[in-house]
C-alpha positions as a Python dict, from the first residue, in 0.01 Angstrom:
ca = {
    (1, 'M'): (0, 0, 0),
    (2, 'S'): (139, 310, -87),
    (3, 'I'): (192, 624, 135),
    (4, 'T'): (11, 832, -100),
    (5, 'R'): (-320, 646, -50),
    (6, 'R'): (-284, 511, 295),
    (7, 'G'): (-32, 710, 507),
    (8, 'L'): (-199, 1038, 697),
    (9, 'L'): (-12, 1277, 853),
    (10, 'K'): (137, 1298, 1218),
    (11, 'G'): (-116, 1407, 1443),
    (12, 'M'): (-414, 1302, 1271),
    (13, 'L'): (-395, 932, 1292),
    (14, 'A'): (-115, 883, 1548),
    (15, 'T'): (-351, 740, 1828),
    (16, 'S'): (-544, 520, 1603),
    (17, 'A'): (-314, 352, 1332),
    (18, 'V'): (-399, 4, 1446),
    (19, 'A'): (-717, 59, 1605),
    (20, 'A'): (-983, -215, 1731),
    (21, 'T'): (-1254, -280, 1454),
    (22, 'G'): (-1525, -66, 1648),
    (23, 'L'): (-1776, -335, 1610),
    (24, 'N'): (-2040, -339, 1863),
    (25, 'A'): (-1986, -603, 2132),
    (26, 'G'): (-2237, -881, 2134),
    (27, 'C'): (-2234, -888, 1767),
    (28, 'V'): (-2198, -1255, 1641),
    (29, 'M'): (-1858, -1255, 1491),
    (30, 'S'): (-1738, -1524, 1248),
    (31, 'S'): (-1398, -1590, 1130),
    (32, 'M'): (-1318, -1377, 794),
    (33, 'K'): (-1131, -1525, 525),
    (34, 'N'): (-875, -1311, 358),
    (35, 'S'): (-925, -1231, -4),
    (36, 'D'): (-672, -1478, -114),
    (37, 'Q'): (-890, -1731, 68),
    (38, 'Q'): (-1205, -1628, -63),
    (39, 'A'): (-1062, -1631, -418),
    (40, 'S'): (-928, -1980, -364),
    (41, 'D'): (-1262, -2118, -202),
    (42, 'N'): (-1498, -1978, -449),
    (43, 'G'): (-1257, -2085, -752),
    (44, 'D'): (-1156, -1725, -830),
    (45, 'K'): (-1510, -1631, -878),
    (46, 'K'): (-1549, -1236, -876),
    (47, 'P'): (-1834, -1116, -637),
    (48, 'N'): (-2089, -885, -768),
    (49, 'L'): (-2153, -537, -674),
    (50, 'L'): (-2511, -373, -626),
    (51, 'I'): (-2497, -9, -496),
    (52, 'V'): (-2836, 180, -412),
    (53, 'F'): (-2815, 519, -312),
    (54, 'P'): (-3074, 806, -293),
    (55, 'D'): (-3035, 1140, -269),
    (56, 'E'): (-3079, 1367, 33),
    (57, 'M'): (-3134, 1103, 276),
    (58, 'R'): (-3031, 1163, 600),
    (59, 'A'): (-2885, 917, 866),
    (60, 'Q'): (-3124, 1036, 1115),
    (61, 'A'): (-3420, 905, 865),
    (62, 'L'): (-3303, 571, 921),
    (63, 'G'): (-3577, 388, 1113),
    (64, 'F'): (-3342, 182, 1347),
    (65, 'M'): (-3147, 499, 1449),
    (66, 'K'): (-3470, 585, 1643),
    (67, 'Q'): (-3446, 958, 1568),
    (68, 'D'): (-3697, 1058, 1270),
    (69, 'P'): (-4044, 903, 1268),
    (70, 'S'): (-3984, 742, 981),
    (71, 'H'): (-4101, 395, 821),
    (72, 'T'): (-3809, 192, 694),
    (73, 'P'): (-3872, -164, 724),
    (74, 'N'): (-3663, -293, 426),
    (75, 'I'): (-3336, -87, 536),
    (76, 'N'): (-3368, -199, 888),
    (77, 'K'): (-3378, -556, 767),
    (78, 'F'): (-3094, -481, 559),
    (79, 'A'): (-2877, -313, 831),
    (80, 'Q'): (-2984, -616, 1055),
    (81, 'Q'): (-2806, -848, 773),
    (82, 'G'): (-2524, -609, 715),
    (83, 'V'): (-2235, -385, 853),
    (84, 'T'): (-2352, -32, 954),
    (85, 'F'): (-2128, 280, 989),
    (86, 'K'): (-2291, 509, 1220),
    (87, 'Q'): (-2057, 788, 1174),
    (88, 'A'): (-2060, 790, 800),
    (89, 'V'): (-2055, 1150, 644),
    (90, 'S'): (-2061, 1356, 311),
    (91, 'N'): (-1759, 1561, 331),
    (92, 'Y'): (-1900, 1824, 81),
    (93, 'P'): (-2284, 1767, 135),
    (94, 'L'): (-2378, 1872, -220),
    (95, 'C'): (-2481, 1633, -521),
    (96, 'T'): (-2186, 1665, -784),
    (97, 'P'): (-1899, 1691, -504),
    (98, 'F'): (-2022, 1383, -332),
    (99, 'R'): (-2036, 1199, -635),
    (100, 'G'): (-1702, 1313, -728),
    (101, 'M'): (-1558, 1158, -408),
    (102, 'L'): (-1749, 850, -466),
    (103, 'M'): (-1611, 788, -812),
    (104, 'T'): (-1257, 895, -773),
    (105, 'G'): (-1199, 822, -403),
    (106, 'Q'): (-1039, 1177, -411),
    (107, 'Y'): (-1149, 1522, -207),
    (108, 'P'): (-1272, 1798, -399),
    (109, 'Y'): (-953, 1997, -460),
    (110, 'R'): (-772, 1697, -588),
    (111, 'N'): (-1066, 1586, -829),
    (112, 'G'): (-1134, 1925, -955),
    (113, 'I'): (-1528, 1877, -843),
    (114, 'Q'): (-1568, 2184, -615),
    (115, 'G'): (-1946, 2273, -696),
    (116, 'N'): (-2230, 2135, -860),
    (117, 'S'): (-2210, 2087, -1247),
    (118, 'H'): (-2430, 2323, -1425),
    (119, 'A'): (-2383, 2563, -1720),
    (120, 'S'): (-2452, 2939, -1710),
    (121, 'T'): (-2652, 3142, -1932),
    (122, 'P'): (-2448, 3441, -2078),
    (123, 'G'): (-2313, 3674, -1829),
    (124, 'M'): (-2411, 3429, -1536),
    (125, 'F'): (-2151, 3310, -1274),
    (126, 'A'): (-2189, 2970, -1251),
    (127, 'G'): (-2002, 2642, -1238),
    (128, 'S'): (-1934, 2588, -1616),
    (129, 'D'): (-1688, 2882, -1574),
    (130, 'F'): (-1470, 2639, -1405),
    (131, 'G'): (-1538, 2316, -1594),
    (132, 'I'): (-1675, 2141, -1287),
    (133, 'E'): (-1736, 1761, -1388),
    (134, 'L'): (-1605, 1441, -1352),
    (135, 'K'): (-1269, 1425, -1570),
    (136, 'Q'): (-1301, 1187, -1868),
    (137, 'N'): (-920, 1038, -1790),
    (138, 'A'): (-1013, 1026, -1423),
    (139, 'L'): (-946, 655, -1303),
    (140, 'T'): (-1275, 552, -1109),
    (141, 'W'): (-1355, 233, -948),
    (142, 'S'): (-1606, 133, -1230),
    (143, 'D'): (-1298, 205, -1493),
    (144, 'I'): (-1113, -69, -1260),
    (145, 'L'): (-1405, -301, -1261),
    (146, 'K'): (-1440, -273, -1613),
    (147, 'G'): (-1078, -382, -1677),
    (148, 'Q'): (-1137, -659, -1442),
    (149, 'G'): (-1424, -834, -1681),
    (150, 'Y'): (-1740, -697, -1517),
    (151, 'S'): (-2057, -588, -1702),
    (152, 'L'): (-2151, -239, -1550),
    (153, 'G'): (-2502, -90, -1516),
    (154, 'Y'): (-2601, 252, -1422),
    (155, 'I'): (-2947, 339, -1339),
    (156, 'G'): (-3077, 679, -1235),
    (157, 'K'): (-2915, 1033, -1157),
    (158, 'W'): (-2565, 1090, -1269),
    (159, 'H'): (-2503, 1472, -1235),
    (160, 'L'): (-2127, 1446, -1305),
    (161, 'D'): (-2136, 1640, -1653),
    (162, 'L'): (-2149, 1991, -1755),
    (163, 'P'): (-2434, 2064, -1993),
    (164, 'K'): (-2320, 2152, -2328),
    (165, 'V'): (-2439, 2351, -2607),
    (166, 'P'): (-2718, 2345, -2794),
    (167, 'F'): (-2873, 2277, -2458),
    (168, 'V'): (-3141, 1988, -2434),
    (169, 'P'): (-3481, 2085, -2363),
    (170, 'S'): (-3588, 2034, -2014),
    (171, 'Y'): (-3788, 2173, -1724),
    (172, 'N'): (-3470, 2283, -1557),
    (173, 'N'): (-3294, 2419, -1878),
    (174, 'P'): (-3246, 2687, -1782),
    (175, 'M'): (-3349, 2735, -1420),
    (176, 'E'): (-3233, 3039, -1209),
    (177, 'G'): (-2998, 3131, -1522),
    (178, 'R'): (-2819, 2794, -1534),
    (179, 'Y'): (-2866, 2481, -1747),
    (180, 'W'): (-2871, 2149, -1554),
    (181, 'N'): (-2961, 1843, -1729),
    (182, 'D'): (-2792, 1685, -2027),
    (183, 'W'): (-2714, 1334, -2172),
    (184, 'T'): (-2369, 1181, -2112),
    (185, 'P'): (-2194, 1028, -2392),
    (186, 'P'): (-2051, 682, -2396),
    (187, 'E'): (-1693, 796, -2371),
    (188, 'R'): (-1777, 983, -2059),
    (189, 'R'): (-1960, 687, -1879),
    (190, 'H'): (-1658, 533, -1707),
    (191, 'G'): (-1691, 184, -1812),
    (192, 'F'): (-2080, 172, -1720),
    (193, 'D'): (-2212, -36, -2053),
    (194, 'F'): (-2557, -32, -1968),
    (195, 'W'): (-2696, 324, -1932),
    (196, 'Y'): (-3024, 417, -1823),
    (197, 'S'): (-2948, 753, -1664),
    (198, 'Y'): (-2964, 1151, -1677),
    (199, 'G'): (-2793, 1435, -1566),
    (200, 'T'): (-3029, 1599, -1295),
    (201, 'H'): (-3400, 1620, -1336),
    (202, 'D'): (-3623, 1672, -1052),
    (203, 'H'): (-3950, 1584, -1177),
    (204, 'H'): (-3994, 1279, -987),
    (205, 'L'): (-4353, 1160, -1111),
    (206, 'H'): (-4232, 1257, -1466),
    (207, 'P'): (-3890, 1149, -1500),
    (208, 'M'): (-3649, 1126, -1831),
    (209, 'Y'): (-3377, 911, -1920),
    (210, 'W'): (-3124, 843, -2176),
    (211, 'T'): (-3065, 475, -2288),
    (212, 'N'): (-2804, 291, -2499),
    (213, 'E'): (-3026, 325, -2769),
    (214, 'T'): (-3171, 688, -2723),
    (215, 'P'): (-2976, 985, -2886),
    (216, 'R'): (-2950, 1315, -2714),
    (217, 'D'): (-3227, 1459, -2862),
    (218, 'K'): (-3493, 1188, -2792),
    (219, 'P'): (-3482, 1083, -2438),
    (220, 'L'): (-3745, 866, -2277),
    (221, 'H'): (-4013, 1036, -2077),
    (222, 'I'): (-4189, 825, -1827),
    (223, 'N'): (-4519, 856, -1612),
    (224, 'Q'): (-4402, 694, -1317),
    (225, 'W'): (-4249, 763, -976),
    (226, 'S'): (-3871, 766, -1051),
    (227, 'P'): (-3740, 542, -783),
    (228, 'E'): (-4034, 282, -886),
    (229, 'H'): (-3954, 291, -1237),
    (230, 'E'): (-3579, 249, -1164),
    (231, 'A'): (-3651, -30, -928),
    (232, 'D'): (-3842, -172, -1217),
    (233, 'I'): (-3541, -155, -1439),
    (234, 'A'): (-3307, -278, -1175),
    (235, 'I'): (-3520, -591, -1128),
    (236, 'K'): (-3491, -632, -1502),
    (237, 'Y'): (-3093, -608, -1518),
    (238, 'L'): (-3076, -866, -1223),
    (239, 'R'): (-3313, -1102, -1410),
    (240, 'N'): (-3129, -1057, -1734),
    (241, 'E'): (-3396, -1243, -1936),
    (242, 'N'): (-3230, -1351, -2299),
    (243, 'G'): (-2903, -1178, -2189),
    (244, 'K'): (-3067, -825, -2272),
    (245, 'Y'): (-2930, -611, -2004),
    (246, 'R'): (-2551, -767, -1932),
    (247, 'D'): (-2304, -1033, -2036),
    (248, 'S'): (-2441, -1335, -1810),
    (249, 'N'): (-2112, -1494, -1838),
    (250, 'K'): (-1947, -1180, -1636),
    (251, 'P'): (-1970, -1043, -1295),
    (252, 'F'): (-2195, -758, -1273),
    (253, 'S'): (-2186, -394, -1116),
    (254, 'L'): (-2520, -214, -1098),
    (255, 'V'): (-2572, 121, -952),
    (256, 'V'): (-2903, 260, -862),
    (257, 'S'): (-2875, 630, -816),
    (258, 'M'): (-3258, 737, -690),
    (259, 'N'): (-3344, 1107, -671),
    (260, 'P'): (-3597, 1122, -390),
    (261, 'P'): (-3618, 1220, -132),
    (262, 'H'): (-3469, 1493, -292),
    (263, 'S'): (-3704, 1799, -338),
    (264, 'P'): (-3954, 1930, -479),
    (265, 'Y'): (-4129, 1714, -208),
    (266, 'D'): (-4477, 1711, -318),
    (267, 'Q'): (-4349, 1493, -600),
    (268, 'I'): (-4480, 1161, -441),
    (269, 'P'): (-4748, 898, -511),
    (270, 'K'): (-5061, 959, -266),
    (271, 'K'): (-5013, 598, -133),
    (272, 'Y'): (-4688, 686, 52),
    (273, 'L'): (-4820, 1005, 154),
    (274, 'D'): (-5144, 851, 311),
    (275, 'K'): (-4895, 656, 555),
    (276, 'Y'): (-4909, 1000, 745),
    (277, 'K'): (-5241, 1092, 668),
    (278, 'G'): (-5404, 1329, 951),
    (279, 'I'): (-5051, 1396, 1054),
    (280, 'T'): (-4890, 1720, 1042),
    (281, 'S'): (-4518, 1814, 971),
    (282, 'K'): (-4503, 2017, 1284),
    (283, 'S'): (-4611, 1695, 1487),
    (284, 'L'): (-4336, 1487, 1318),
    (285, 'N'): (-4034, 1749, 1296),
    (286, 'T'): (-3962, 1742, 1667),
    (287, 'R'): (-3605, 1791, 1657),
    (288, 'P'): (-3549, 2085, 1903),
    (289, 'N'): (-3337, 2263, 1659),
    (290, 'V'): (-3604, 2330, 1405),
    (291, 'Q'): (-3675, 2675, 1319),
    (292, 'W'): (-4062, 2701, 1245),
    (293, 'D'): (-4046, 3098, 1239),
    (294, 'K'): (-3801, 3155, 959),
    (295, 'E'): (-3888, 3221, 595),
    (296, 'Y'): (-3792, 2969, 384),
    (297, 'G'): (-3774, 2956, -11),
    (298, 'E'): (-4083, 2843, -168),
    (299, 'G'): (-4111, 2453, -161),
    (300, 'Y'): (-3845, 2432, 139),
    (301, 'G'): (-3833, 2423, 471),
    (302, 'P'): (-3969, 2224, 805),
    (303, 'E'): (-4340, 2225, 689),
    (304, 'Y'): (-4253, 1980, 382),
    (305, 'F'): (-4120, 1728, 660),
    (306, 'K'): (-4422, 1515, 618),
    (307, 'E'): (-4376, 1478, 256),
    (308, 'Y'): (-4001, 1410, 326),
    (309, 'M'): (-4098, 1128, 546),
    (310, 'A'): (-4353, 1003, 275),
    (311, 'M'): (-4071, 975, 31),
    (312, 'I'): (-3827, 785, 228),
    (313, 'Y'): (-4096, 541, 291),
    (314, 'G'): (-4141, 525, -63),
    (315, 'V'): (-3766, 482, -109),
    (316, 'D'): (-3764, 202, 138),
    (317, 'E'): (-4018, -1, -41),
    (318, 'Q'): (-3840, 25, -405),
    (319, 'F'): (-3499, -62, -210),
    (320, 'G'): (-3690, -351, -54),
    (321, 'R'): (-3805, -478, -406),
    (322, 'I'): (-3451, -468, -550),
    (323, 'I'): (-3312, -684, -259),
    (324, 'D'): (-3587, -923, -240),
    (325, 'E'): (-3525, -986, -628),
    (326, 'L'): (-3146, -1032, -552),
    (327, 'D'): (-3217, -1279, -302),
    (328, 'S'): (-3517, -1468, -497),
    (329, 'L'): (-3240, -1516, -783),
    (330, 'K'): (-3011, -1663, -514),
    (331, 'L'): (-2740, -1412, -588),
    (332, 'T'): (-2751, -1320, -215),
    (333, 'E'): (-2417, -1466, -110),
    (334, 'D'): (-2257, -1379, -457),
    (335, 'T'): (-2329, -1004, -395),
    (336, 'L'): (-2190, -725, -219),
    (337, 'V'): (-2458, -475, -169),
    (338, 'L'): (-2409, -86, -12),
    (339, 'F'): (-2679, 140, 75),
    (340, 'F'): (-2577, 500, 120),
    (341, 'S'): (-2696, 858, 33),
    (342, 'D'): (-2484, 1145, -125),
    (343, 'H'): (-2583, 1367, 176),
    (344, 'G'): (-2851, 1463, 421),
    (345, 'C'): (-3101, 1749, 448),
    (346, 'C'): (-3176, 1991, 738),
    (347, 'M'): (-3541, 2020, 672),
    (348, 'G'): (-3541, 2339, 913),
    (349, 'S'): (-3278, 2228, 1167),
    (350, 'N'): (-3078, 2527, 1270),
    (351, 'G'): (-3254, 2722, 1013),
    (352, 'N'): (-3155, 2548, 701),
    (353, 'P'): (-3360, 2423, 429),
    (354, 'T'): (-3157, 2164, 288),
    (355, 'K'): (-2798, 2080, 262),
    (356, 'N'): (-2416, 2227, 199),
    (357, 'V'): (-2393, 2323, 569),
    (358, 'H'): (-2201, 2173, 835),
    (359, 'Y'): (-2476, 2036, 1037),
    (360, 'E'): (-2549, 1675, 1130),
    (361, 'E'): (-2871, 1669, 941),
    (362, 'A'): (-2698, 1756, 619),
    (363, 'M'): (-2336, 1568, 682),
    (364, 'R'): (-2442, 1228, 821),
    (365, 'I'): (-2545, 952, 587),
    (366, 'P'): (-2671, 613, 575),
    (367, 'M'): (-2372, 360, 502),
    (368, 'I'): (-2446, -10, 526),
    (369, 'F'): (-2262, -295, 365),
    (370, 'R'): (-2404, -639, 325),
    (371, 'W'): (-2277, -956, 207),
    (372, 'P'): (-2412, -1266, 373),
    (373, 'G'): (-2162, -1567, 403),
    (374, 'T'): (-1880, -1326, 398),
    (375, 'L'): (-1960, -1032, 637),
    (376, 'S'): (-2098, -1083, 988),
    (377, 'A'): (-2359, -826, 1069),
    (378, 'G'): (-2265, -539, 1308),
    (379, 'S'): (-2220, -189, 1335),
    (380, 'S'): (-1911, 75, 1367),
    (381, 'D'): (-1846, 410, 1510),
    (382, 'I'): (-1538, 463, 1336),
    (383, 'L'): (-1530, 805, 1117),
    (384, 'F'): (-1625, 696, 781),
    (385, 'S'): (-1614, 933, 491),
    (386, 'A'): (-1725, 949, 118),
    (387, 'P'): (-1356, 875, -42),
    (388, 'D'): (-1329, 566, 185),
    (389, 'I'): (-1604, 412, -37),
    (390, 'Y'): (-1392, 341, -345),
    (391, 'P'): (-1099, 176, -172),
    (392, 'T'): (-1332, -12, 69),
    (393, 'I'): (-1514, -168, -226),
    (394, 'L'): (-1207, -286, -403),
    (395, 'G'): (-1060, -423, -63),
    (396, 'L'): (-1371, -603, -4),
    (397, 'M'): (-1398, -774, -347),
    (398, 'G'): (-1022, -901, -332),
    (399, 'M'): (-883, -617, -559),
    (400, 'E'): (-681, -418, -282),
    (401, 'D'): (-377, -416, -504),
    (402, 'L'): (-575, -257, -776),
    (403, 'I'): (-642, 47, -559),
    (404, 'P'): (-471, 340, -762),
    (405, 'D'): (-228, 574, -557),
    (406, 'T'): (-454, 848, -686),
    (407, 'V'): (-710, 730, -400),
    (408, 'E'): (-692, 935, -94),
    (409, 'G'): (-979, 758, 74),
    (410, 'I'): (-910, 481, 317),
    (411, 'N'): (-967, 107, 260),
    (412, 'F'): (-1158, -13, 559),
    (413, 'A'): (-1234, -353, 440),
    (414, 'K'): (-1069, -535, 732),
    (415, 'T'): (-1298, -332, 964),
    (416, 'V'): (-1599, -423, 753),
    (417, 'R'): (-1484, -801, 792),
    (418, 'G'): (-1462, -758, 1153),
    (419, 'M'): (-1099, -790, 1184),
    (420, 'Q'): (-815, -538, 1284),
    (421, 'G'): (-526, -349, 1117),
    (422, 'D'): (-722, -64, 946),
    (423, 'I'): (-593, 275, 995),
    (424, 'H'): (-879, 463, 1167),
    (425, 'P'): (-875, 834, 1148),
    (426, 'S'): (-904, 1072, 1459),
    (427, 'S'): (-1108, 1317, 1219),
    (428, 'Q'): (-1301, 1372, 924),
    (429, 'F'): (-1222, 1652, 669),
    (430, 'Y'): (-1501, 1875, 556),
    (431, 'T'): (-1496, 2119, 256),
    (432, 'F'): (-1734, 2395, 139),
    (433, 'M'): (-1598, 2603, -167),
    (434, 'P'): (-1723, 2880, -335),
    (435, 'Y'): (-1719, 2825, -717),
    (436, 'G'): (-1365, 2897, -836),
    (437, 'A'): (-1213, 3044, -546),
    (438, 'Q'): (-1039, 2745, -374),
    (439, 'S'): (-840, 2957, -124),
    (440, 'Y'): (-1160, 3067, 52),
    (441, 'G'): (-1463, 2952, 174),
    (442, 'R'): (-1523, 2719, 456),
    (443, 'R'): (-1316, 2432, 571),
    (444, 'G'): (-1360, 2205, 903),
    (445, 'I'): (-1288, 1891, 1071),
    (446, 'R'): (-1511, 1654, 1265),
    (447, 'T'): (-1379, 1409, 1546),
    (448, 'D'): (-1580, 1202, 1745),
    (449, 'R'): (-1699, 1470, 1976),
    (450, 'Y'): (-1649, 1790, 1785),
    (451, 'T'): (-1741, 1987, 1455),
    (452, 'L'): (-1527, 2279, 1358),
    (453, 'V'): (-1574, 2502, 1063),
    (454, 'I'): (-1349, 2818, 970),
    (455, 'D'): (-1476, 3026, 719),
    (456, 'R'): (-1242, 3249, 539),
    (457, 'K'): (-1386, 3543, 329),
    (458, 'I'): (-1198, 3789, 115),
    (459, 'G'): (-1112, 4099, 310),
    (460, 'K'): (-1277, 3972, 630),
    (461, 'P'): (-1149, 3831, 936),
    (462, 'L'): (-1184, 3430, 983),
    (463, 'S'): (-1521, 3327, 1159),
    (464, 'F'): (-1530, 3010, 1366),
    (465, 'V'): (-1807, 2766, 1474),
    (466, 'L'): (-1740, 2495, 1721),
    (467, 'H'): (-1976, 2247, 1842),
    (468, 'D'): (-1941, 1991, 2122),
    (469, 'N'): (-2169, 1699, 1979),
    (470, 'K'): (-2193, 1498, 2286),
    (471, 'K'): (-2322, 1780, 2513),
    (472, 'D'): (-2507, 1960, 2249),
    (473, 'P'): (-2598, 1698, 2006),
    (474, 'Y'): (-2846, 1909, 1798),
    (475, 'Q'): (-2558, 2157, 1755),
    (476, 'M'): (-2756, 2476, 1892),
    (477, 'E'): (-2460, 2636, 2046),
    (478, 'N'): (-2140, 2777, 1906),
    (479, 'I'): (-1869, 2742, 2175),
    (480, 'A'): (-1592, 2885, 1973),
    (481, 'E'): (-1540, 3200, 2193),
    (482, 'E'): (-1471, 3037, 2497),
    (483, 'S'): (-1268, 2731, 2320),
    (484, 'R'): (-977, 2897, 2189),
    (485, 'D'): (-719, 2665, 2319),
    (486, 'L'): (-918, 2393, 2179),
    (487, 'I'): (-955, 2537, 1817),
    (488, 'K'): (-579, 2616, 1822),
    (489, 'K'): (-530, 2223, 1911),
    (490, 'L'): (-803, 2109, 1626),
    (491, 'I'): (-641, 2332, 1377),
    (492, 'A'): (-272, 2217, 1427),
    (493, 'E'): (-313, 1868, 1503),
    (494, 'E'): (-642, 1780, 1249),
    (495, 'L'): (-709, 2050, 994),
    (496, 'M'): (-370, 2134, 874),
    (497, 'P'): (-254, 1781, 826),
    (498, 'W'): (-588, 1714, 609),
    (499, 'L'): (-499, 2028, 428),
    (500, 'D'): (-162, 1871, 342),
    (501, 'K'): (-269, 1536, 265),
    (502, 'T'): (-552, 1650, 14),
    (503, 'G'): (-330, 1912, -153),
    (504, 'D'): (-608, 2191, -74),
    (505, 'P'): (-443, 2521, -105),
    (506, 'W'): (-704, 2683, 148),
    (507, 'R'): (-498, 2846, 411),
    (508, 'P'): (-623, 3086, 674),
    (509, 'T'): (-293, 3282, 630),
    (510, 'E'): (-337, 3417, 979),
    (511, 'V'): (-306, 3070, 1152),
    (512, 'S'): (28, 3052, 1210),
    (513, 'E'): (30, 3394, 1388),
    (514, 'K'): (-250, 3606, 1407),
    (515, 'V'): (-507, 3348, 1473),
    (516, 'L'): (-325, 3109, 1697),
    (517, 'N'): (-190, 3380, 1894),
    (518, 'A'): (-525, 3509, 1939),
    (519, 'Y'): (-653, 3169, 2053),
    (520, 'T'): (-427, 3135, 2366),
}
């Protein structure tokens, strides 16, 4: 394993380089085979991979977490069969940046994806001015699986390409002076040979897709709730009747990227909303940090929490259909399955409508691995981050040696298997970048206790936010002013090493002198 990929800097991981797995005591643990033994026992048979990830589904909405009043029986069952990371986060809680970290295993500065992919109308300052999209020459985990002989399928939201001129007609082209949705040409699909996708299109009841057979100017328009339709296509892919969807002689990797519970929240079938009939959002959305007396944008805010819960209930049902089909096809023990989300959603917590903030409701995401017969069920409190998905997938699938040095995430395969030996970080790195200004914006870290965010604006002094997440789990109090020594320590021992590791040029220039001296 190269230092480039796995070595973290002094101070950040010194206390945890060979930490225990963190799996809950009491879980039934079986002896895990190493990757070489697995290959031998299975006759070198390569495992399948299934990834399902909805958009904007916060970790608090998992029913078994017992926080939101959600109904997620299928996800609950899935979690009981798998390994759950309870402290997983989206390091940049915005759609395209998360997807960039997922595909490249790199943090936003290194992979260049520092905002949402969208194009601007003439004279409009937007992401297209800086080329924010997944690079065609990026080495993604799907590229590696393709090179290992996999059939790969992608269903649903992609949102990793800039819309190009002439723009495709779409309800969100333009929207707010920007163009959002577009077709992804085959050469930019990073190994996915079955394609049933779109850029970003939030008409959940009337979605649109491009397939292998549809040209750019003739997408499919579907009158069906998008998660239900995508589950239908995923089931067809798994069944693969007459070899229509994939090469049945090859292992497969399928991604199902659902848009709900992303806004607009009223785009949901009545049958899911009826689950909460006669109940108000205010009676459901009872987190003490929710601000009800604030003006939110049209279609956003805590009053839509009932619809958000209904969407999650619907996503759970469609996820259950996919897993039930996988199991009925007797592919359970041949398939590593992951369930996670790109980021959460505040729904009014601390006065925020959605995401792209440091609060737990935006940052914390589901992260569950299931592979019966190979992984024992359990849970872990290690600090797991978005770039860790890529190397952990390959590590679990016996391809650790194929993880490229470009990957900045950590391979937690041993931890998922219930073994010791993985590096366990003492903090997670957060980044919030303004378009085209990498030296400014917000950076921060989250330890197992504290969340620290520093905002650097042009011509203004640094501002600090510090939360003690154990004493103040809803992050309602900023204790930065009375915690100067702690902030100095967190900057020196956690934040600065992360900036160095990820090549991030963001530096509060005053840190070495003015700021650190002030915090003594």
